[in-house]
CSV table of C-alpha atoms in Angstrom, one decimal:
chain,number,residue,atom,x,y,z
X,1,MET,CA,0.0,0.0,0.0
X,2,ASN,CA,2.8,2.4,0.9
X,3,LYS,CA,4.6,1.7,-2.3
X,4,ILE,CA,1.5,2.6,-4.4
X,5,VAL,CA,1.0,5.9,-2.5
X,6,ILE,CA,4.6,7.0,-3.0
X,7,GLU,CA,4.6,6.1,-6.7
X,8,ASN,CA,1.4,8.0,-7.4
X,9,HIS,CA,2.7,11.0,-5.6
X,10,GLN,CA,5.9,11.1,-7.6
X,11,ASN,CA,4.2,10.6,-11.0
X,12,LYS,CA,1.9,13.6,-10.5
X,13,ARG,CA,4.0,16.6,-11.4
X,14,ILE,CA,3.4,20.0,-9.9
X,15,PHE,CA,4.4,22.8,-12.2
X,16,GLY,CA,5.5,25.2,-9.4
X,17,LEU,CA,8.0,22.7,-8.1
X,18,ASP,CA,9.2,22.0,-11.6
X,19,LEU,CA,9.7,25.8,-12.1
X,20,MET,CA,11.6,25.9,-8.8
X,21,ARG,CA,13.9,23.1,-9.9
X,22,THR,CA,14.4,24.7,-13.4
X,23,ILE,CA,15.3,28.1,-11.8
X,24,ALA,CA,17.8,26.4,-9.5
X,25,ILE,CA,19.6,24.5,-12.3
X,26,THR,CA,19.6,27.5,-14.6
X,27,MET,CA,21.2,29.6,-11.8
X,28,VAL,CA,23.8,27.0,-11.2
X,29,VAL,CA,24.8,26.7,-14.8
X,30,ALA,CA,24.8,30.5,-15.2
X,31,GLY,CA,27.1,30.8,-12.2
X,32,HIS,CA,29.6,28.3,-13.7
X,33,CYS,CA,29.6,30.3,-16.9
X,34,LEU,CA,31.9,32.6,-15.1
X,35,TRP,CA,34.7,30.2,-15.9
X,36,ILE,CA,34.3,31.2,-19.5
X,37,TYR,CA,34.8,34.9,-19.0
X,38,PRO,CA,37.6,36.9,-17.4
X,39,GLN,CA,37.0,38.0,-13.9
X,40,ASP,CA,36.0,41.6,-13.2
X,41,ASP,CA,34.1,43.6,-10.7
X,42,SER,CA,31.0,44.3,-12.8
X,43,LEU,CA,27.5,43.9,-11.5
X,44,PHE,CA,26.8,41.2,-14.0
X,45,HIS,CA,29.8,39.1,-12.8
X,46,GLN,CA,28.6,39.5,-9.2
X,47,LEU,CA,25.1,38.4,-10.1
X,48,LEU,CA,26.4,35.3,-11.8
X,49,GLN,CA,28.3,34.4,-8.6
X,50,LEU,CA,25.2,35.0,-6.6
X,51,PHE,CA,23.2,32.8,-9.0
X,52,GLY,CA,25.5,29.8,-8.6
X,53,PHE,CA,25.3,30.0,-4.8
X,54,PHE,CA,21.6,30.5,-4.6
X,55,GLY,CA,20.7,27.8,-7.1
X,56,VAL,CA,22.3,25.1,-4.9
X,57,GLU,CA,20.4,26.4,-1.8
X,58,ILE,CA,17.1,26.1,-3.7
X,59,PHE,CA,18.0,22.5,-4.5
X,60,PHE,CA,18.7,21.7,-0.8
X,61,VAL,CA,15.3,23.0,0.4
X,62,LEU,CA,13.3,21.5,-2.5
X,63,SER,CA,15.0,18.1,-2.0
X,64,GLY,CA,14.2,18.2,1.7
X,65,PHE,CA,10.6,19.2,1.0
X,66,LEU,CA,10.1,16.3,-1.4
X,67,ILE,CA,11.8,13.5,0.6
X,68,GLY,CA,10.1,14.8,3.7
X,69,LYS,CA,6.7,14.1,2.3
X,70,ILE,CA,7.8,10.6,1.2
X,71,LEU,CA,9.4,9.8,4.5
X,72,TYR,CA,6.5,11.2,6.5
X,73,GLN,CA,4.0,9.0,4.6
X,74,LEU,CA,6.2,5.9,5.2
X,75,TYR,CA,6.5,6.8,8.9
X,76,LEU,CA,2.7,7.2,9.4
X,77,LYS,CA,1.5,4.3,7.3
X,78,ALA,CA,4.0,1.5,8.2
X,79,ASP,CA,5.7,-0.1,11.2
X,80,PHE,CA,8.8,2.1,10.9
X,81,SER,CA,11.5,-0.5,11.0
X,82,LEU,CA,15.0,-1.1,9.6
X,83,ALA,CA,13.3,-2.7,6.5
X,84,THR,CA,11.3,0.6,6.0
X,85,VAL,CA,14.5,2.6,6.2
X,86,PHE,CA,16.2,0.4,3.6
X,87,TYR,CA,13.1,0.6,1.3
X,88,PHE,CA,13.3,4.4,1.5
X,89,LEU,CA,17.0,4.5,0.9
X,90,LYS,CA,16.8,2.0,-2.0
X,91,ARG,CA,14.4,4.2,-3.8
X,92,ARG,CA,16.5,7.3,-3.2
X,93,TRP,CA,19.7,5.5,-4.2
X,94,PHE,CA,18.2,4.2,-7.5
X,95,ARG,CA,17.4,7.9,-8.2
X,96,THR,CA,20.8,9.4,-7.3
X,97,LEU,CA,23.7,6.9,-7.2
X,98,PRO,CA,23.8,5.4,-10.8
X,99,ASN,CA,24.1,8.8,-12.4
X,100,TYR,CA,26.6,10.0,-9.8
X,101,TYR,CA,29.0,7.1,-10.1
X,102,PHE,CA,28.8,7.1,-13.9
X,103,VAL,CA,29.8,10.8,-14.1
X,104,LEU,CA,32.4,10.3,-11.3
X,105,LEU,CA,34.1,7.7,-13.5
X,106,ILE,CA,33.9,10.1,-16.5
X,107,ASN,CA,35.6,12.8,-14.3
X,108,ILE,CA,38.3,10.4,-13.3
X,109,LEU,CA,38.9,9.6,-17.0
X,110,ILE,CA,39.0,13.3,-17.9
X,111,ALA,CA,41.5,13.9,-15.1
X,112,GLY,CA,43.7,11.2,-16.5
X,113,ILE,CA,43.5,12.7,-20.0
X,114,ILE,CA,44.3,16.2,-18.8
X,115,GLY,CA,46.9,15.0,-16.4
X,116,TYR,CA,45.2,16.4,-13.3
X,117,GLU,CA,46.3,14.9,-10.0
X,118,THR,CA,43.5,13.3,-8.1
X,119,PRO,CA,44.6,12.2,-4.6
X,120,GLN,CA,42.1,10.6,-2.1
X,121,LEU,CA,39.7,9.5,-4.9
X,122,TRP,CA,38.2,6.9,-2.6
X,123,ARG,CA,36.5,9.6,-0.6
X,124,TYR,CA,34.3,10.4,-3.6
X,125,PHE,CA,32.9,6.9,-3.8
X,126,PHE,CA,31.6,7.3,-0.2
X,127,PHE,CA,30.6,11.0,-0.4
X,128,LEU,CA,33.4,11.8,2.1
X,129,GLN,CA,35.2,14.4,-0.1
X,130,ASN,CA,33.7,17.2,2.0
X,131,PHE,CA,32.3,15.5,5.1
X,132,LYS,CA,34.3,17.6,7.6
X,133,ILE,CA,37.0,19.2,5.6
X,134,THR,CA,37.4,21.4,2.6
X,135,MET,CA,37.1,19.3,-0.5
X,136,LEU,CA,39.8,18.9,-3.2
X,137,PRO,CA,39.5,20.9,-6.5
X,138,PHE,CA,38.1,17.9,-8.4
X,139,PHE,CA,34.5,17.3,-9.4
X,140,THR,CA,33.8,20.3,-7.3
X,141,GLU,CA,30.0,20.4,-7.8
X,142,SER,CA,29.7,17.0,-6.1
X,143,TRP,CA,29.9,18.8,-2.7
X,144,SER,CA,26.2,19.4,-2.7
X,145,LEU,CA,25.5,15.7,-3.5
X,146,SER,CA,27.4,14.7,-0.4
X,147,VAL,CA,25.1,16.9,1.7
X,148,GLU,CA,22.0,15.4,0.2
X,149,GLU,CA,23.1,11.8,0.4
X,150,PHE,CA,24.0,12.2,4.1
X,151,ALA,CA,20.7,13.9,4.8
X,152,TYR,CA,18.9,10.9,3.2
X,153,VAL,CA,20.7,8.5,5.6
X,154,VAL,CA,20.8,10.6,8.8
X,155,MET,CA,17.2,11.4,9.0
X,156,PRO,CA,15.5,7.9,8.8
X,157,PHE,CA,18.2,6.3,11.0
X,158,PHE,CA,18.0,9.1,13.5
X,159,MET,CA,14.2,8.7,13.6
X,160,LEU,CA,14.5,4.9,14.0
X,161,VAL,CA,17.0,5.1,16.9
X,162,LEU,CA,15.2,8.0,18.6
X,163,GLY,CA,11.9,6.0,18.3
X,164,LEU,CA,13.5,3.1,20.2
X,165,LEU,CA,14.5,5.4,23.0
X,166,ILE,CA,11.4,7.5,23.2
X,167,LYS,CA,8.0,5.7,22.5
X,168,PRO,CA,6.0,8.4,20.6
X,169,ARG,CA,2.4,8.9,21.6
X,170,SER,CA,1.7,10.9,18.4
X,171,LYS,CA,3.7,9.8,15.3
X,172,SER,CA,3.1,13.1,13.6
X,173,ARG,CA,4.3,15.2,16.5
X,174,PHE,CA,7.3,12.9,17.0
X,175,PHE,CA,8.2,13.4,13.3
X,176,LEU,CA,8.1,17.1,13.9
X,177,PHE,CA,10.2,16.9,17.0
X,178,THR,CA,12.8,14.8,15.2
X,179,VAL,CA,13.1,17.3,12.4
X,180,LEU,CA,13.4,20.3,14.8
X,181,LEU,CA,16.0,18.4,16.8
X,182,LEU,CA,18.1,17.6,13.7
X,183,ILE,CA,17.9,21.3,12.6
X,184,ALA,CA,19.1,22.3,16.1
X,185,ILE,CA,22.0,19.8,16.0
X,186,PHE,CA,23.4,21.0,12.7
X,187,ILE,CA,23.0,24.7,13.6
X,188,GLY,CA,24.9,23.7,16.8
X,189,ASN,CA,27.6,22.4,14.5
X,190,LYS,CA,27.9,25.8,13.1
X,191,LEU,CA,28.2,27.2,16.6
X,192,TYR,CA,31.1,24.8,17.1
X,193,TYR,CA,32.7,26.1,13.9
X,194,GLN,CA,32.2,29.7,15.1
X,195,ASN,CA,33.9,29.0,18.4
X,196,THR,CA,36.8,27.0,17.0
X,197,THR,CA,37.6,28.6,13.6
X,198,TYR,CA,38.9,32.1,13.0
X,199,ASN,CA,37.1,33.1,9.8
X,200,THR,CA,36.7,36.7,8.6
X,201,THR,CA,36.6,36.2,4.8
X,202,LEU,CA,33.9,34.9,2.5
X,203,ASP,CA,36.4,32.8,0.5
X,204,GLN,CA,37.2,30.8,3.6
X,205,TRP,CA,33.6,30.7,4.6
X,206,ASN,CA,32.7,29.3,1.2
X,207,VAL,CA,35.0,26.3,1.3
X,208,SER,CA,35.3,25.5,5.0
X,209,LEU,CA,31.6,26.0,6.1
X,210,LYS,CA,29.2,26.4,3.2
X,211,ALA,CA,30.5,23.4,1.3
X,212,VAL,CA,31.0,21.0,4.3
X,213,VAL,CA,28.5,18.3,5.1
X,214,LEU,CA,28.7,18.6,8.9
X,215,TYR,CA,27.5,22.2,8.7
X,216,ARG,CA,24.9,22.0,6.0
X,217,LEU,CA,22.3,19.2,6.7
X,218,ASP,CA,20.0,21.7,8.4
X,219,SER,CA,19.2,23.2,5.0
X,220,ILE,CA,17.7,19.9,3.9
X,221,PHE,CA,15.9,19.4,7.1
X,222,ILE,CA,14.3,22.9,6.9
X,223,GLY,CA,12.7,21.7,3.6
X,224,VAL,CA,11.5,18.6,5.5
X,225,LEU,CA,10.0,20.8,8.2
X,226,PHE,CA,8.0,22.7,5.6
X,227,SER,CA,6.8,19.3,4.2
X,228,TRP,CA,5.4,18.6,7.6
X,229,ILE,CA,3.6,21.9,7.7
X,230,TYR,CA,2.3,21.2,4.2
X,231,LEU,CA,0.8,17.8,5.2
X,232,ASN,CA,-0.5,18.8,8.6
X,233,CYS,CA,-1.6,22.4,8.2
X,234,THR,CA,-3.3,22.4,4.8
X,235,SER,CA,-5.7,25.3,5.4
X,236,PHE,CA,-2.9,27.5,6.9
X,237,TRP,CA,-0.6,26.5,4.0
X,238,GLY,CA,-3.1,27.6,1.4
X,239,LYS,CA,-4.3,30.8,3.1
X,240,THR,CA,-0.9,32.2,3.8
X,241,LYS,CA,0.9,31.4,0.5
X,242,TYR,CA,1.0,35.0,-0.7
X,243,LEU,CA,2.1,36.2,2.8
X,244,PHE,CA,4.9,33.6,2.8
X,245,PHE,CA,5.9,34.6,-0.8
X,246,LEU,CA,6.2,38.2,0.3
X,247,LEU,CA,8.2,37.2,3.4
X,248,GLY,CA,10.6,35.1,1.4
X,249,THR,CA,11.1,38.0,-1.0
X,250,LEU,CA,11.9,40.4,1.7
X,251,MET,CA,14.2,38.0,3.4
X,252,LEU,CA,16.2,37.4,0.2
X,253,LEU,CA,16.5,41.1,-0.4
X,254,PHE,CA,17.8,41.5,3.1
X,255,LEU,CA,20.3,38.6,2.9
X,256,PHE,CA,21.6,39.5,-0.6
X,257,PHE,CA,21.5,43.3,-0.8
X,258,SER,CA,21.1,44.9,2.7
X,259,LEU,CA,23.8,43.3,4.9
X,260,GLY,CA,26.3,46.0,4.1
X,261,HIS,CA,23.8,48.7,5.1
X,262,PHE,CA,23.3,47.1,8.5
X,263,GLY,CA,27.0,46.4,9.0
X,264,LEU,CA,26.6,42.6,8.9
X,265,LEU,CA,29.8,41.9,7.0
X,266,ILE,CA,31.7,38.7,7.8
X,267,ALA,CA,34.8,40.6,9.0
X,268,ILE,CA,32.6,42.5,11.6
X,269,GLN,CA,29.9,39.9,12.4
X,270,PRO,CA,31.3,36.4,11.8
X,271,LEU,CA,28.7,34.9,14.2
X,272,PHE,CA,25.9,36.1,11.9
X,273,TRP,CA,27.6,34.6,8.8
X,274,ASN,CA,28.9,31.4,10.4
X,275,VAL,CA,25.7,30.5,12.3
X,276,LEU,CA,22.6,32.4,11.1
X,277,TYR,CA,23.1,33.3,7.4
X,278,LEU,CA,22.6,29.9,5.8
X,279,PRO,CA,19.6,28.8,8.0
X,280,LEU,CA,17.9,32.1,7.3
X,281,LEU,CA,18.5,31.7,3.6
X,282,SER,CA,17.0,28.2,3.7
X,283,ILE,CA,13.9,29.5,5.5
X,284,ALA,CA,13.6,32.3,2.9
X,285,VAL,CA,13.7,29.8,0.0
X,286,ALA,CA,11.2,27.6,1.9
X,287,CYS,CA,8.8,30.5,2.1
X,288,PHE,CA,8.2,30.2,-1.6
X,289,LEU,CA,7.0,26.6,-1.3
X,290,PRO,CA,3.4,27.3,-0.3
X,291,PHE,CA,2.9,29.4,-3.4
X,292,LEU,CA,4.8,27.2,-5.8
X,293,SER,CA,3.5,23.8,-4.5
X,294,ASP,CA,-0.1,25.1,-5.1
X,295,TRP,CA,0.8,26.1,-8.8
X,296,ARG,CA,-0.2,22.7,-10.3
X,297,GLU,CA,-1.1,23.5,-13.9
X,298,SER,CA,1.5,24.8,-16.3
X,299,PRO,CA,0.9,27.7,-18.7
X,300,SER,CA,0.7,26.3,-22.2
X,301,PHE,CA,3.4,28.5,-23.7
X,302,ILE,CA,6.2,27.7,-21.2
X,303,GLY,CA,5.1,24.6,-19.5
X,304,LYS,CA,6.8,22.0,-21.6
X,305,PRO,CA,10.3,23.5,-21.7
X,306,ILE,CA,10.3,24.2,-18.0
X,307,THR,CA,9.1,20.6,-17.2
X,308,PHE,CA,11.7,19.2,-19.6
X,309,ILE,CA,14.6,21.1,-17.9
X,310,SER,CA,13.2,20.1,-14.5
X,311,ILE,CA,13.2,16.4,-15.5
X,312,ILE,CA,16.8,16.4,-16.8
X,313,SER,CA,18.1,18.8,-14.1
X,314,TYR,CA,20.1,16.1,-12.2
X,315,SER,CA,21.9,15.1,-15.4
X,316,ILE,CA,22.5,18.7,-16.2
X,317,TYR,CA,24.0,19.3,-12.8
X,318,LEU,CA,26.4,16.4,-13.1
X,319,LEU,CA,27.5,17.0,-16.6
X,320,HIS,CA,27.6,20.8,-17.2
X,321,TYR,CA,30.7,21.9,-15.3
X,322,SER,CA,33.4,19.3,-14.7
X,323,VAL,CA,32.6,17.3,-17.8
X,324,VAL,CA,31.3,19.5,-20.6
X,325,LEU,CA,32.8,22.9,-19.7
X,326,GLN,CA,36.1,21.4,-18.6
X,327,LEU,CA,36.5,19.4,-21.8
X,328,MET,CA,35.5,22.4,-24.0
X,329,LYS,CA,38.0,24.7,-22.2
X,330,TYR,CA,40.7,22.1,-22.5
X,331,SER,CA,40.0,21.3,-26.2
X,332,PHE,CA,39.1,24.8,-27.5
X,333,PRO,CA,41.1,27.5,-25.5
X,334,MET,CA,39.6,30.9,-26.2
X,335,ASP,CA,40.9,34.4,-26.5
X,336,VAL,CA,39.4,36.1,-23.5
X,337,GLN,CA,39.5,39.5,-25.3
X,338,ASN,CA,37.3,38.2,-28.1
X,339,ARG,CA,33.8,38.8,-26.6
X,340,LEU,CA,31.9,37.6,-29.7
X,341,GLY,CA,33.9,34.3,-29.6
X,342,LEU,CA,33.1,33.9,-25.9
X,343,TYR,CA,29.4,34.4,-26.5
X,344,PHE,CA,29.5,31.8,-29.3
X,345,PHE,CA,31.4,29.4,-27.0
X,346,THR,CA,28.8,29.9,-24.3
X,347,MET,CA,25.9,29.1,-26.6
X,348,VAL,CA,27.6,26.0,-27.9
X,349,TYR,CA,28.4,25.0,-24.3
X,350,LEU,CA,24.8,25.3,-23.2
X,351,LEU,CA,23.5,23.4,-26.3
X,352,ILE,CA,25.9,20.5,-25.8
X,353,THR,CA,25.0,20.4,-22.1
X,354,LEU,CA,21.3,20.2,-22.8
X,355,VAL,CA,21.7,17.5,-25.5
X,356,LEU,CA,24.1,15.3,-23.5
X,357,SER,CA,21.9,15.7,-20.4
X,358,ALA,CA,18.8,14.6,-22.3
X,359,ILE,CA,20.6,11.6,-23.6
X,360,LEU,CA,22.0,10.7,-20.2
X,361,TYR,CA,18.5,10.9,-18.7
X,362,ARG,CA,16.7,9.0,-21.5
X,363,PHE,CA,19.1,6.1,-21.8
X,364,TYR,CA,20.6,5.8,-18.3
X,365,GLU,CA,19.0,7.8,-15.5
X,366,LYS,CA,15.4,6.9,-16.3
X,367,PRO,CA,16.0,3.2,-16.9
X,368,MET,CA,17.9,3.0,-13.6
X,369,MET,CA,15.0,4.7,-11.8
X,370,ASP,CA,12.5,2.2,-13.5
X,371,LEU,CA,14.5,-0.7,-12.0
X,372,ARG,CA,13.5,0.3,-8.4
X,373,ASP,CA,9.9,-0.6,-9.1
X,374,LYS,CA,10.7,-4.1,-10.4
């Protein structure tokens, strides 16, 4: 029974969430286009940097929201046991691992061709490349996949163990308590970082906190928290969707454009950046979920391309940077002063990324996902 419920839920697409995923992957790809152009201090360059960062944060919250609904349904409708946990993980791993390992092997091959040194490769096979340390400059976009994979494992096992220690009277409230406790634990990890690490630059913050698993799982769990609100407070969710949309917009404007005005720079207020900034950003992103999750039907003129990009977004994420862009940069070095040539290079890069991602999805990712139901 649980299996049927989960499958039906996944097969029914919601346009607003497809739009959210498409915006996220578009921002990530746009951010990595910076590698094509020479660095400068222009507003456009700064916006592209912001896009890459923000796109990944959208993925975290959206992923938590979607897996939270699935895990919550499993928890309520079944005797939540080790078998249930492995059933949940099997479905997630059929979705994520085949593509990841396939592209990881491609990256290793590319590194061999280019002559790039790749020490400690074994870490990448267990998602340990950025578990508690800054990751190596290889397959760099994989840092976010480590965060997601550990979130998939930590939450169900934490619920299972906690449920053995504390017999819940209400499974729904216990699920909420578990999510809040996990959020608190990983925000606590940020407090530990703040108290043990001297950090006054965004460059260090970016590699030693933002991209490290031990400090980032709360972003996924904030998405899970909003999935609980969605499933348990339906009337509130629907009535407040515009209010939440406005709140999310105001929070993003504050977090991205107003910090300097209020003196909240990392050199002056490292506590704000190290502990509060990322959770606040995740909450801001989650505030768009009530509106977008209620946008079910797609407009006819843009629905198909947005849904298409959403469907192949995981393949795009894996291929676009370390595979496609790296090989193109290696094979076709460009004159950075030739702007017209750079624009043409960018268009070809985007087209190749779309085509290869569609092929990877059609002939590998989707068949692998279909196997989990057999």
